[in-house]
mmCIF file of N, CA and C in Angstrom:
data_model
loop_
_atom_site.group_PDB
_atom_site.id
_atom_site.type_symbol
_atom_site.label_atom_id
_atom_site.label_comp_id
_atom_site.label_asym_id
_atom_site.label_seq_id
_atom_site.Cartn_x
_atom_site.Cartn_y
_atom_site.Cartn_z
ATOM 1 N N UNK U 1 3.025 -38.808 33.851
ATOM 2 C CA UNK U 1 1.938 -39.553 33.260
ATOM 3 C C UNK U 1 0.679 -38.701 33.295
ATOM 4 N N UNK U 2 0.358 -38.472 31.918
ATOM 5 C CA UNK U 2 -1.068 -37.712 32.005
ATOM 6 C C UNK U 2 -2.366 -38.210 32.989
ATOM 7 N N UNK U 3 -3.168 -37.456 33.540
ATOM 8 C CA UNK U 3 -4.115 -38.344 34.380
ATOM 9 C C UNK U 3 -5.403 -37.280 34.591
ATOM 10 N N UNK U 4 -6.478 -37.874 34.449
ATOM 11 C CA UNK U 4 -7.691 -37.079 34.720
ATOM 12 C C UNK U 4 -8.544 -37.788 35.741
ATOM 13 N N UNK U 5 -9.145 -36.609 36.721
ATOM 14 C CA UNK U 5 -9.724 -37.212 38.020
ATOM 15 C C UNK U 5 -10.790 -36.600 37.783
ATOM 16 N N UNK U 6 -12.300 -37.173 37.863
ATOM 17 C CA UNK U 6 -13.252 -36.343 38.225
ATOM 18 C C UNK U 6 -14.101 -36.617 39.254
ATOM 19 N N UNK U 7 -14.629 -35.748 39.751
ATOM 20 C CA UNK U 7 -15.372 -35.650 41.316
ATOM 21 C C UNK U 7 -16.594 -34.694 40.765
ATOM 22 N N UNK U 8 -17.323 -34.891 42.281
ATOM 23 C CA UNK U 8 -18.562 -34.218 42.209
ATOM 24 C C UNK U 8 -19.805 -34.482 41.983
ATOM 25 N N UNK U 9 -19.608 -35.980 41.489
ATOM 26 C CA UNK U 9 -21.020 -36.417 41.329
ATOM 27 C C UNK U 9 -22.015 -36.644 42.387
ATOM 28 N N UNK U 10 -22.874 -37.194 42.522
ATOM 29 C CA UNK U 10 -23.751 -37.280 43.227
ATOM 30 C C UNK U 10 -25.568 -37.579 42.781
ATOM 31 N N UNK U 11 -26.211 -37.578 44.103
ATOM 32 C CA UNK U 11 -27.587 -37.558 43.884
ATOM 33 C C UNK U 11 -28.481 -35.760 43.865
ATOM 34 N N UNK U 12 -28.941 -35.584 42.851
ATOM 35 C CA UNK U 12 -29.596 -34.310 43.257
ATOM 36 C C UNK U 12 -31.093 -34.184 43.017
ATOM 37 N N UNK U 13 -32.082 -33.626 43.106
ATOM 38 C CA UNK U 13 -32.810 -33.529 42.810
ATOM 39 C C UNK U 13 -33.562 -33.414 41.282
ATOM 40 N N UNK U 14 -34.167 -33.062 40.854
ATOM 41 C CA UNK U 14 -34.605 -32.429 39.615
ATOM 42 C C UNK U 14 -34.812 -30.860 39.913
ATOM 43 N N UNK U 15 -34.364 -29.888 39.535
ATOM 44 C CA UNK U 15 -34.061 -28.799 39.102
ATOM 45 C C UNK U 15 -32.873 -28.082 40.068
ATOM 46 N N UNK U 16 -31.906 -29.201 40.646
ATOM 47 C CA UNK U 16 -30.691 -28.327 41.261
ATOM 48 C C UNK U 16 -29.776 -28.509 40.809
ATOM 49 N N UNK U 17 -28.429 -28.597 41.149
ATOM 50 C CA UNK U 17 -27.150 -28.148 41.006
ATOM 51 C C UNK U 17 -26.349 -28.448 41.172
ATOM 52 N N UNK U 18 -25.282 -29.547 40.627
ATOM 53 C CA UNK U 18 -24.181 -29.912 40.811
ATOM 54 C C UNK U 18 -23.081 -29.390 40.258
ATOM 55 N N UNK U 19 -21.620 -29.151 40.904
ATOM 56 C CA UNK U 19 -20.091 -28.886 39.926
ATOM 57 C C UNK U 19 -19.251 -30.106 40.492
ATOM 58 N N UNK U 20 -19.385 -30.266 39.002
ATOM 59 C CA UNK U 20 -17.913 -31.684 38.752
ATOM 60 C C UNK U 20 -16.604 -30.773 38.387
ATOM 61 N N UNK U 21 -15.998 -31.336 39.099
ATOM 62 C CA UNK U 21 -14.230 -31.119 38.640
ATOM 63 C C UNK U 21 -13.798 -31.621 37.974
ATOM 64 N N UNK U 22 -12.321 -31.777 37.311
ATOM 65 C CA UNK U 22 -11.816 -32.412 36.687
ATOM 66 C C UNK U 22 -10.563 -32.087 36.781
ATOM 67 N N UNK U 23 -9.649 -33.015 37.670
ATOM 68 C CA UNK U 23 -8.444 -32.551 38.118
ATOM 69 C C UNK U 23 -7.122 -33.064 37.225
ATOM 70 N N UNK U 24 -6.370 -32.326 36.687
ATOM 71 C CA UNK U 24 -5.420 -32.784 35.579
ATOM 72 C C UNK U 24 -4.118 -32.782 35.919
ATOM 73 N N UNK U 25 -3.241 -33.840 35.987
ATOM 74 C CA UNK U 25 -2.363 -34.147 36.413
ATOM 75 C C UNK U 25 -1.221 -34.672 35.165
ATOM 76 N N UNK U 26 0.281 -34.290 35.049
ATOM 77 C CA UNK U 26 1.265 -34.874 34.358
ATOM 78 C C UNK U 26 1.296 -33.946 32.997
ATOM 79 N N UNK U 27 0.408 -33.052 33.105
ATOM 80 C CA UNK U 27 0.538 -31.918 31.630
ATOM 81 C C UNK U 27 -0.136 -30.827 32.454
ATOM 82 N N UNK U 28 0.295 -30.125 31.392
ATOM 83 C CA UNK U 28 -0.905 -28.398 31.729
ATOM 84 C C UNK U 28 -1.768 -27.979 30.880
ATOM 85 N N UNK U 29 -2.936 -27.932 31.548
ATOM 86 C CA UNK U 29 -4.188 -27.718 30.571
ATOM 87 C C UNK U 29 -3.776 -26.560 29.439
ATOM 88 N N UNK U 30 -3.019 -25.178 29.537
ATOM 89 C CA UNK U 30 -3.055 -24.092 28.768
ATOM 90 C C UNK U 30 -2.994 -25.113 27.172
ATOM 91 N N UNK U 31 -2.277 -26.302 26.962
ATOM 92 C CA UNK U 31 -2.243 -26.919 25.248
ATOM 93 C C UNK U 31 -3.134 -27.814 25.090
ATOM 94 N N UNK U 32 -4.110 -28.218 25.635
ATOM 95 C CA UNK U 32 -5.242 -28.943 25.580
ATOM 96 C C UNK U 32 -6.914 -28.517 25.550
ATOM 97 N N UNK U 33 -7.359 -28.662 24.992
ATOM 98 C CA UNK U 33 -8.926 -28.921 25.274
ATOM 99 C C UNK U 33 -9.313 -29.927 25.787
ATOM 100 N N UNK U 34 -10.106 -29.600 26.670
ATOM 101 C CA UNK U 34 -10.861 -30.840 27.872
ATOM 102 C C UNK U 34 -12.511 -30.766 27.647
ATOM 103 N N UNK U 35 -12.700 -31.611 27.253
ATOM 104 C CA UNK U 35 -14.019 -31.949 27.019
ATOM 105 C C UNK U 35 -14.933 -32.660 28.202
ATOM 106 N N UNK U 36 -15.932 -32.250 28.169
ATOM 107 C CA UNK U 36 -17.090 -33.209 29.144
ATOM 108 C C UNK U 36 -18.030 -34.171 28.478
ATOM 109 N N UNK U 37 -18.384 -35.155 28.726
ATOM 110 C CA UNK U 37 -18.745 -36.235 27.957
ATOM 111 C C UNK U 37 -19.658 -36.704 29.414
ATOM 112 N N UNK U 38 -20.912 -37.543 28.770
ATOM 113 C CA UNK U 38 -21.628 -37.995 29.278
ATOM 114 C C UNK U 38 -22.471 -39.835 29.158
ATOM 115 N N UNK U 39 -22.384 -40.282 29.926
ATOM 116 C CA UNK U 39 -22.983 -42.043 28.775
ATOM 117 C C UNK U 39 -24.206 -42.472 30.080
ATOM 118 N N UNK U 40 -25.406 -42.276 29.574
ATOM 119 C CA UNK U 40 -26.269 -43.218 30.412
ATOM 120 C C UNK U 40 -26.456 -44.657 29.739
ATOM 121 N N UNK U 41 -26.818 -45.300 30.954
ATOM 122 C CA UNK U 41 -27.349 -47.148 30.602
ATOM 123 C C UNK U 41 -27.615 -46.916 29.162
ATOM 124 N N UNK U 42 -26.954 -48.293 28.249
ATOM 125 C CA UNK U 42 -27.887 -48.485 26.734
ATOM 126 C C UNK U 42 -27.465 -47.061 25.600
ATOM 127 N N UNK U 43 -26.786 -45.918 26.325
ATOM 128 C CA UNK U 43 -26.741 -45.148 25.153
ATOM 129 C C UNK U 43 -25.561 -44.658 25.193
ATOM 130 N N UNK U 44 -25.177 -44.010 23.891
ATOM 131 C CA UNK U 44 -23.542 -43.867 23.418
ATOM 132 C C UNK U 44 -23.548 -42.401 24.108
ATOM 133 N N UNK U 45 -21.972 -42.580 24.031
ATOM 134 C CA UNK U 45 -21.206 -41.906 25.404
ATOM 135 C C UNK U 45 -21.276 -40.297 24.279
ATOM 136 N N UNK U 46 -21.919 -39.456 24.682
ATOM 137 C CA UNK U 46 -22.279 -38.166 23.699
ATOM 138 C C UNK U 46 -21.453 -36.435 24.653
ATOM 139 N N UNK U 47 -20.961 -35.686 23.574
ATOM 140 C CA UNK U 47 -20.247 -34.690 24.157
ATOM 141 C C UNK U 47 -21.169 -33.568 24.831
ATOM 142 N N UNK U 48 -21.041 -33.313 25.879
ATOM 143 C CA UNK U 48 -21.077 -32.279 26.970
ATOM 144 C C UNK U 48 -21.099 -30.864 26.896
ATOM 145 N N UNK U 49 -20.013 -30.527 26.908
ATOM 146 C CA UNK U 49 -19.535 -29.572 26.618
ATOM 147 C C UNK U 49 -17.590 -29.606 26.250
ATOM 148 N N UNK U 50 -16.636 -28.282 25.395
ATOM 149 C CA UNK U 50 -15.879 -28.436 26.170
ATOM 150 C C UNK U 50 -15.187 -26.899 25.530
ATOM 151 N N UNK U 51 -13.878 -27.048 26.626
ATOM 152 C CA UNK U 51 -13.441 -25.981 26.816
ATOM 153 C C UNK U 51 -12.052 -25.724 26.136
ATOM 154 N N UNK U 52 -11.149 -24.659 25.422
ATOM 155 C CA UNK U 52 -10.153 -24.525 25.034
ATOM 156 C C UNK U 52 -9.344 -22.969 24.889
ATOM 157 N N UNK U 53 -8.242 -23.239 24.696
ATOM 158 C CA UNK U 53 -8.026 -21.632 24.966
ATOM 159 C C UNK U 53 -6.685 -20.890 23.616
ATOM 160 N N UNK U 54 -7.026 -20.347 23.088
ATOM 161 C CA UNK U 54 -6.116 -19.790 22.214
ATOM 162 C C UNK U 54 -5.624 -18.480 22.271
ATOM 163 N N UNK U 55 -4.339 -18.478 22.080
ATOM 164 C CA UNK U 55 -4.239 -16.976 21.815
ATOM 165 C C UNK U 55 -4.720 -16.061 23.141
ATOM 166 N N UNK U 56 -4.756 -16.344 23.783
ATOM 167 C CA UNK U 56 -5.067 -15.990 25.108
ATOM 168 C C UNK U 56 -6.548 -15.563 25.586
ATOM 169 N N UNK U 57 -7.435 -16.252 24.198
ATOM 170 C CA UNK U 57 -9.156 -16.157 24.611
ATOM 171 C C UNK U 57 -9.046 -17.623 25.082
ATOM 172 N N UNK U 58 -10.347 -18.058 25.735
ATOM 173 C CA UNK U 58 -11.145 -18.823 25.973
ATOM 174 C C UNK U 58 -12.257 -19.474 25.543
ATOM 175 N N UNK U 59 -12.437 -20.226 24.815
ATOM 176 C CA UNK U 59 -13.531 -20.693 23.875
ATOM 177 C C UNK U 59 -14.146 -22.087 24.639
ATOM 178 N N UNK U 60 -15.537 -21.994 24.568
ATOM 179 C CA UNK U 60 -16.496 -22.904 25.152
ATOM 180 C C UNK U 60 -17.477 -23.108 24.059
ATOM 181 N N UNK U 61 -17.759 -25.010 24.048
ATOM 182 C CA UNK U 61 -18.841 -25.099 23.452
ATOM 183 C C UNK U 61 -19.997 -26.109 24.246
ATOM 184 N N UNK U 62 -21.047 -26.054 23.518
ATOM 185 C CA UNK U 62 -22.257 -26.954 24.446
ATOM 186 C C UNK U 62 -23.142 -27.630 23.733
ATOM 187 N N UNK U 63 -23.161 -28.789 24.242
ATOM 188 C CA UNK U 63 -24.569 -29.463 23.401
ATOM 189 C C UNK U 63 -25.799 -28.227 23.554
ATOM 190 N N UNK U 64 -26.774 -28.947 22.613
ATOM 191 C CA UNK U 64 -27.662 -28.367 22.253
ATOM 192 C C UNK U 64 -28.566 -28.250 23.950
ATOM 193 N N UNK U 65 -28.745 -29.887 24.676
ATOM 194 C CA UNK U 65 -29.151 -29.858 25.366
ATOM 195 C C UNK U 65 -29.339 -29.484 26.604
ATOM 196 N N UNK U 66 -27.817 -29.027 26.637
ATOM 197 C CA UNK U 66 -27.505 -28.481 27.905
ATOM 198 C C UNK U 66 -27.179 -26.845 27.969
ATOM 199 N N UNK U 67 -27.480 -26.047 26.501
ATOM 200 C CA UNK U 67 -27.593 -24.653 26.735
ATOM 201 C C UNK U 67 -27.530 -23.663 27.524
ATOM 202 N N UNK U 68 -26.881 -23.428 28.140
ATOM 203 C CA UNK U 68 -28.359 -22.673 29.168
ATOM 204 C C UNK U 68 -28.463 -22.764 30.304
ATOM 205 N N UNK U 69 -27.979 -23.985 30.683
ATOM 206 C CA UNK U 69 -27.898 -25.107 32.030
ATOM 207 C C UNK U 69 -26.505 -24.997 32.369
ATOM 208 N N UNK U 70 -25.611 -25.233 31.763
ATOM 209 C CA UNK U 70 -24.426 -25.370 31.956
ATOM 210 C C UNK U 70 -23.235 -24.559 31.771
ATOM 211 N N UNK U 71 -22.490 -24.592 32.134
ATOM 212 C CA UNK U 71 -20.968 -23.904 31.996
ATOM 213 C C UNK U 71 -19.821 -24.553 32.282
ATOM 214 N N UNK U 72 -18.973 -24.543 31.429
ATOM 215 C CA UNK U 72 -17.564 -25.199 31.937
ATOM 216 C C UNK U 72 -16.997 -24.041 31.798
ATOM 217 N N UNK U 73 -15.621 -24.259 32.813
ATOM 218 C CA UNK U 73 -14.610 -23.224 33.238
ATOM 219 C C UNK U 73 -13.535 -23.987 33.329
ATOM 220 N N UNK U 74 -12.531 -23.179 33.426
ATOM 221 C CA UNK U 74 -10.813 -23.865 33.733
ATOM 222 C C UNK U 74 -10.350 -22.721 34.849
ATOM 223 N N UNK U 75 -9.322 -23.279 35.780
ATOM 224 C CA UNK U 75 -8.822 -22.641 36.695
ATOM 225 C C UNK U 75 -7.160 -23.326 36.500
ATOM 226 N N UNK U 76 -6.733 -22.666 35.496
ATOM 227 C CA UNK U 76 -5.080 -22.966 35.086
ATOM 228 C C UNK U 76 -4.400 -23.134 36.112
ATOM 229 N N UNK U 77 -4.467 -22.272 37.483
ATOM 230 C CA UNK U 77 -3.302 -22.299 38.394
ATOM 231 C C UNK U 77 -3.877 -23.633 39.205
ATOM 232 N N UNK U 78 -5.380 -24.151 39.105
ATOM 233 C CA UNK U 78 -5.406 -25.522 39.778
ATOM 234 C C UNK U 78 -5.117 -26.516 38.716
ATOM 235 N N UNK U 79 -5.162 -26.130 37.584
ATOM 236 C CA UNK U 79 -4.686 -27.382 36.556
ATOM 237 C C UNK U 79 -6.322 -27.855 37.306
ATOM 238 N N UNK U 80 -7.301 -27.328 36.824
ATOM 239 C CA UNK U 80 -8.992 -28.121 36.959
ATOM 240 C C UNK U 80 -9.556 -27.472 36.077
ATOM 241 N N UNK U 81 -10.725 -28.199 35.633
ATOM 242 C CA UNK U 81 -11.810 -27.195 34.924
ATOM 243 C C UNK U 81 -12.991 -28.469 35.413
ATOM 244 N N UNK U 82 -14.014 -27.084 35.221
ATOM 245 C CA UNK U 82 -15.467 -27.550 35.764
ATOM 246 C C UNK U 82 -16.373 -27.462 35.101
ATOM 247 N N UNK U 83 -17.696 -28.202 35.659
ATOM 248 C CA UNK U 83 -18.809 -28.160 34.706
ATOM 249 C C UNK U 83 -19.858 -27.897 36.250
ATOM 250 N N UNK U 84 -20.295 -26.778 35.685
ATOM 251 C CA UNK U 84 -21.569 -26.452 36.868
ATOM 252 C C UNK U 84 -22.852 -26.663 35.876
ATOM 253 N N UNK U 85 -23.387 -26.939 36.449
ATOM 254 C CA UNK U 85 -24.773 -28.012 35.824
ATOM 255 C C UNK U 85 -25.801 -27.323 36.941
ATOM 256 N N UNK U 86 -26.634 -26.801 35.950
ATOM 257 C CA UNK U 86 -27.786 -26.131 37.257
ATOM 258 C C UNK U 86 -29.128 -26.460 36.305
ATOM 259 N N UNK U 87 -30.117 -26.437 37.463
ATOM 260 C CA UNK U 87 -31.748 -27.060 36.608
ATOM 261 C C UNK U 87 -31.758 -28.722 35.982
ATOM 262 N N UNK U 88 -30.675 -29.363 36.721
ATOM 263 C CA UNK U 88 -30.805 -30.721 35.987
ATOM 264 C C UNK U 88 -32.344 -30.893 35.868
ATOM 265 N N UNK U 89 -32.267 -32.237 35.195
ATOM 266 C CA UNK U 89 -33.349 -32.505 34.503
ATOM 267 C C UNK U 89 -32.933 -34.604 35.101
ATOM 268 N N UNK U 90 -34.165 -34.725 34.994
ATOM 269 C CA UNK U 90 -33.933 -36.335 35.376
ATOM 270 C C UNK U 90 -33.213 -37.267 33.505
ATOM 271 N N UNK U 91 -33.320 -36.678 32.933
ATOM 272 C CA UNK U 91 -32.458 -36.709 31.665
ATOM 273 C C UNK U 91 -30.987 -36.643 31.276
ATOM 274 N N UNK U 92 -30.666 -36.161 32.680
ATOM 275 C CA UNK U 92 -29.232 -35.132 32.660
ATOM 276 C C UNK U 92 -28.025 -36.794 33.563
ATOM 277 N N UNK U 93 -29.401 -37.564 33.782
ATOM 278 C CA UNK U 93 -28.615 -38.506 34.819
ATOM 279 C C UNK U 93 -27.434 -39.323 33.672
ATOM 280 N N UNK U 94 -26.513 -39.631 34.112
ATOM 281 C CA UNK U 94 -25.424 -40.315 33.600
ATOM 282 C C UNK U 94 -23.990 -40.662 34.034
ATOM 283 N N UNK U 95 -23.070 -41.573 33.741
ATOM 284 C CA UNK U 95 -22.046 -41.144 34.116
ATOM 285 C C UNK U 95 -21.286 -40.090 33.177
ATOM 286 N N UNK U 96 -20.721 -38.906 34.105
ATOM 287 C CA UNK U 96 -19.708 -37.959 33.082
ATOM 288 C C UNK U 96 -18.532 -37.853 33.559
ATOM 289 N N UNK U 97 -17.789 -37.923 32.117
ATOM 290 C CA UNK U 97 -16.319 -38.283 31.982
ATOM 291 C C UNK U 97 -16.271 -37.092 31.622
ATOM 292 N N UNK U 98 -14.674 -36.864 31.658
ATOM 293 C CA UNK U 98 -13.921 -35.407 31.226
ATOM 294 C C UNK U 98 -12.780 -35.860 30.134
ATOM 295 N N UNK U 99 -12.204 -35.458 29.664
ATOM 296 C CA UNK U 99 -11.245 -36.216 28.419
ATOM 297 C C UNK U 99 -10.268 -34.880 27.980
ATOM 298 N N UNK U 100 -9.107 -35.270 27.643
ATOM 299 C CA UNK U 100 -8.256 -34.412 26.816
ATOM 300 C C UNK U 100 -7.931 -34.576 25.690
ATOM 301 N N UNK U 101 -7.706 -33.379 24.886
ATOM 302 C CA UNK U 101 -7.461 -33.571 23.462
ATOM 303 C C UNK U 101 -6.028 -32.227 23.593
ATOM 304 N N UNK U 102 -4.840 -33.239 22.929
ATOM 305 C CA UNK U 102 -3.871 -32.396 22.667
ATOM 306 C C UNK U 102 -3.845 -30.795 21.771
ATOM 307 N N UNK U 103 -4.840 -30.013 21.691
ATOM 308 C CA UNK U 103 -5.275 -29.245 20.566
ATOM 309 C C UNK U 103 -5.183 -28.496 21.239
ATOM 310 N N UNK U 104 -5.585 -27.368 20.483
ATOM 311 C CA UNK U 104 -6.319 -25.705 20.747
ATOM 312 C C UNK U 104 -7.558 -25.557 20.650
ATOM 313 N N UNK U 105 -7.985 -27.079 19.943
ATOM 314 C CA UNK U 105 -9.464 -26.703 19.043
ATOM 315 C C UNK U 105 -10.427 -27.418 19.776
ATOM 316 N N UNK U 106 -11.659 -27.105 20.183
ATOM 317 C CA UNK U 106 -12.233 -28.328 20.906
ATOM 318 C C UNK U 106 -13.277 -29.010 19.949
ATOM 319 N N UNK U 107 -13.655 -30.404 20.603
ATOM 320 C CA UNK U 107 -14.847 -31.184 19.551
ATOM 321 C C UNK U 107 -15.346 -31.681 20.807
ATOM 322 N N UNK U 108 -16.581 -31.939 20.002
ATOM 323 C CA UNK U 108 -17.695 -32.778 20.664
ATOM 324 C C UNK U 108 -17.438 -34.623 20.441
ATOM 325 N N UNK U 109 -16.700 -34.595 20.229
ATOM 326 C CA UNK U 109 -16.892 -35.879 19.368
ATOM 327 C C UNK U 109 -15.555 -37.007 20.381
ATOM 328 N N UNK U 110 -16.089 -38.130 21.205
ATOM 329 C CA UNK U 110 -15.243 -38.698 21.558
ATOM 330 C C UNK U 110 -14.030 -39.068 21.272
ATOM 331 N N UNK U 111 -14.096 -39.864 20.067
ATOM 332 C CA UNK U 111 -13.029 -40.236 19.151
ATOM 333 C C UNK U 111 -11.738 -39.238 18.828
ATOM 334 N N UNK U 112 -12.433 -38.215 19.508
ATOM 335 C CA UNK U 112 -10.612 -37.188 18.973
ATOM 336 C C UNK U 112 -10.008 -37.043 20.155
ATOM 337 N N UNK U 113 -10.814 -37.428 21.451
ATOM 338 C CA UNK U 113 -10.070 -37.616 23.015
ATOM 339 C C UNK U 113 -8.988 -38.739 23.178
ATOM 340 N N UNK U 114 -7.717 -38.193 23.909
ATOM 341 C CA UNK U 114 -7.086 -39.009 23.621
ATOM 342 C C UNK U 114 -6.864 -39.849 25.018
ATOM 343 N N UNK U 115 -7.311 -38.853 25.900
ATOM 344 C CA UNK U 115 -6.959 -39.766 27.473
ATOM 345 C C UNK U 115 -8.627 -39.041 28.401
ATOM 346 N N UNK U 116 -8.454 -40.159 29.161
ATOM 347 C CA UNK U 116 -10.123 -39.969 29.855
ATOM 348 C C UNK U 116 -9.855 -40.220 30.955
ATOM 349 N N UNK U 117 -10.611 -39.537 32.099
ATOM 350 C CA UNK U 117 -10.971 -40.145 33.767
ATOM 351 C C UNK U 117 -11.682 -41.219 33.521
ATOM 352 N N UNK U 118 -12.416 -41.343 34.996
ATOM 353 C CA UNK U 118 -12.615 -42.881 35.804
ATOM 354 C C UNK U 118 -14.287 -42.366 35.295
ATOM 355 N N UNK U 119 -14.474 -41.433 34.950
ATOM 356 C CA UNK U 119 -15.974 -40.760 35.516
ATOM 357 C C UNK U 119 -17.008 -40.835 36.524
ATOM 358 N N UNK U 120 -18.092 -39.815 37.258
ATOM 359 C CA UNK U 120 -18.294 -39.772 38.102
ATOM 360 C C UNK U 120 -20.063 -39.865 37.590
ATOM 361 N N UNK U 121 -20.771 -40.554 38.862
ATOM 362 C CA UNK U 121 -21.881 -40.926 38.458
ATOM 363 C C UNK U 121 -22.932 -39.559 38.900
ATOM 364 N N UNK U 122 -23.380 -38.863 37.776
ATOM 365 C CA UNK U 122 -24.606 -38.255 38.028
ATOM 366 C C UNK U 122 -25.938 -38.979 38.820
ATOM 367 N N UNK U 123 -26.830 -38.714 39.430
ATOM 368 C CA UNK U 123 -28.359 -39.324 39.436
ATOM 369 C C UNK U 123 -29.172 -37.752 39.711
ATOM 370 N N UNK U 124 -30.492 -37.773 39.151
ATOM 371 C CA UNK U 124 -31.204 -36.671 38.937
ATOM 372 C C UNK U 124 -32.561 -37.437 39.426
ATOM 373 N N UNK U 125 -33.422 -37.788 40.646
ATOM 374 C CA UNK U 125 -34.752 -38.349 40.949
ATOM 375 C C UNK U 125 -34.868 -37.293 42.077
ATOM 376 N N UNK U 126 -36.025 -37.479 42.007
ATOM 377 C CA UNK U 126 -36.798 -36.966 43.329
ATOM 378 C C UNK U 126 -36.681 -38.046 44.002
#
């Protein structure tokens, strides 16, 4: 049974540093793209970043907003990939989900995810 776990959330400050995991269980990431997804109170659940691998490259993409700030990675032999999030921003607060898409190709776009974690709650205050 496919299954996605994510960890790592927490309380941080405004301009530090959290890494969420995302632990994948019942498949192997090498035929999937795993996306990071994010939903605060009142607003639609918007893409993250995400990660995929072809042909034996590695391809990453990123919201606009998180440029710069962020990185996702995969670690195949843990069957995980991560999102290190550095310089949050009290903006950055939300819950973030991780999601799989049976592809090679990755999207931003919820609707092409086909299975999701529990997600883990960001907070960003002083």
């Amino acid at each position: 049974q496919l299954q996605l776990v994510e960890s790592g959330g927490g309380l941080v400050q405004p301009g530090g540093s959290l890494r969420l995991s995302c632990a994948a269980s019942g498949f192997t990431l090498d035929y999937y793209a795993i996306g990071w997804f994010r939903q605060a109170p009142g607003k639609e659940r918007e893409g993250v970043s995400c990660i995929s691998r072809q042909r034996g490259s590695t391809y990453t993409y990123y919201a606009d907003s998180v440029k710069g700030r962020f990185t996702t990675s995969r670690d195949n032999a843990k069957n995980t990939v991560y999102l290190q999030m550095n310089s949050l921003k009290p903006e950055d607060a939300a819950v973030y989900y991780c999601a799989s898409r049976r592809s090679y190709y990755c999207s931003m776009y919820p609707t092409d995810f086909d299975s999701w974690g529990q997600g883990t709650q960001v907070t960003v205050s002083s």
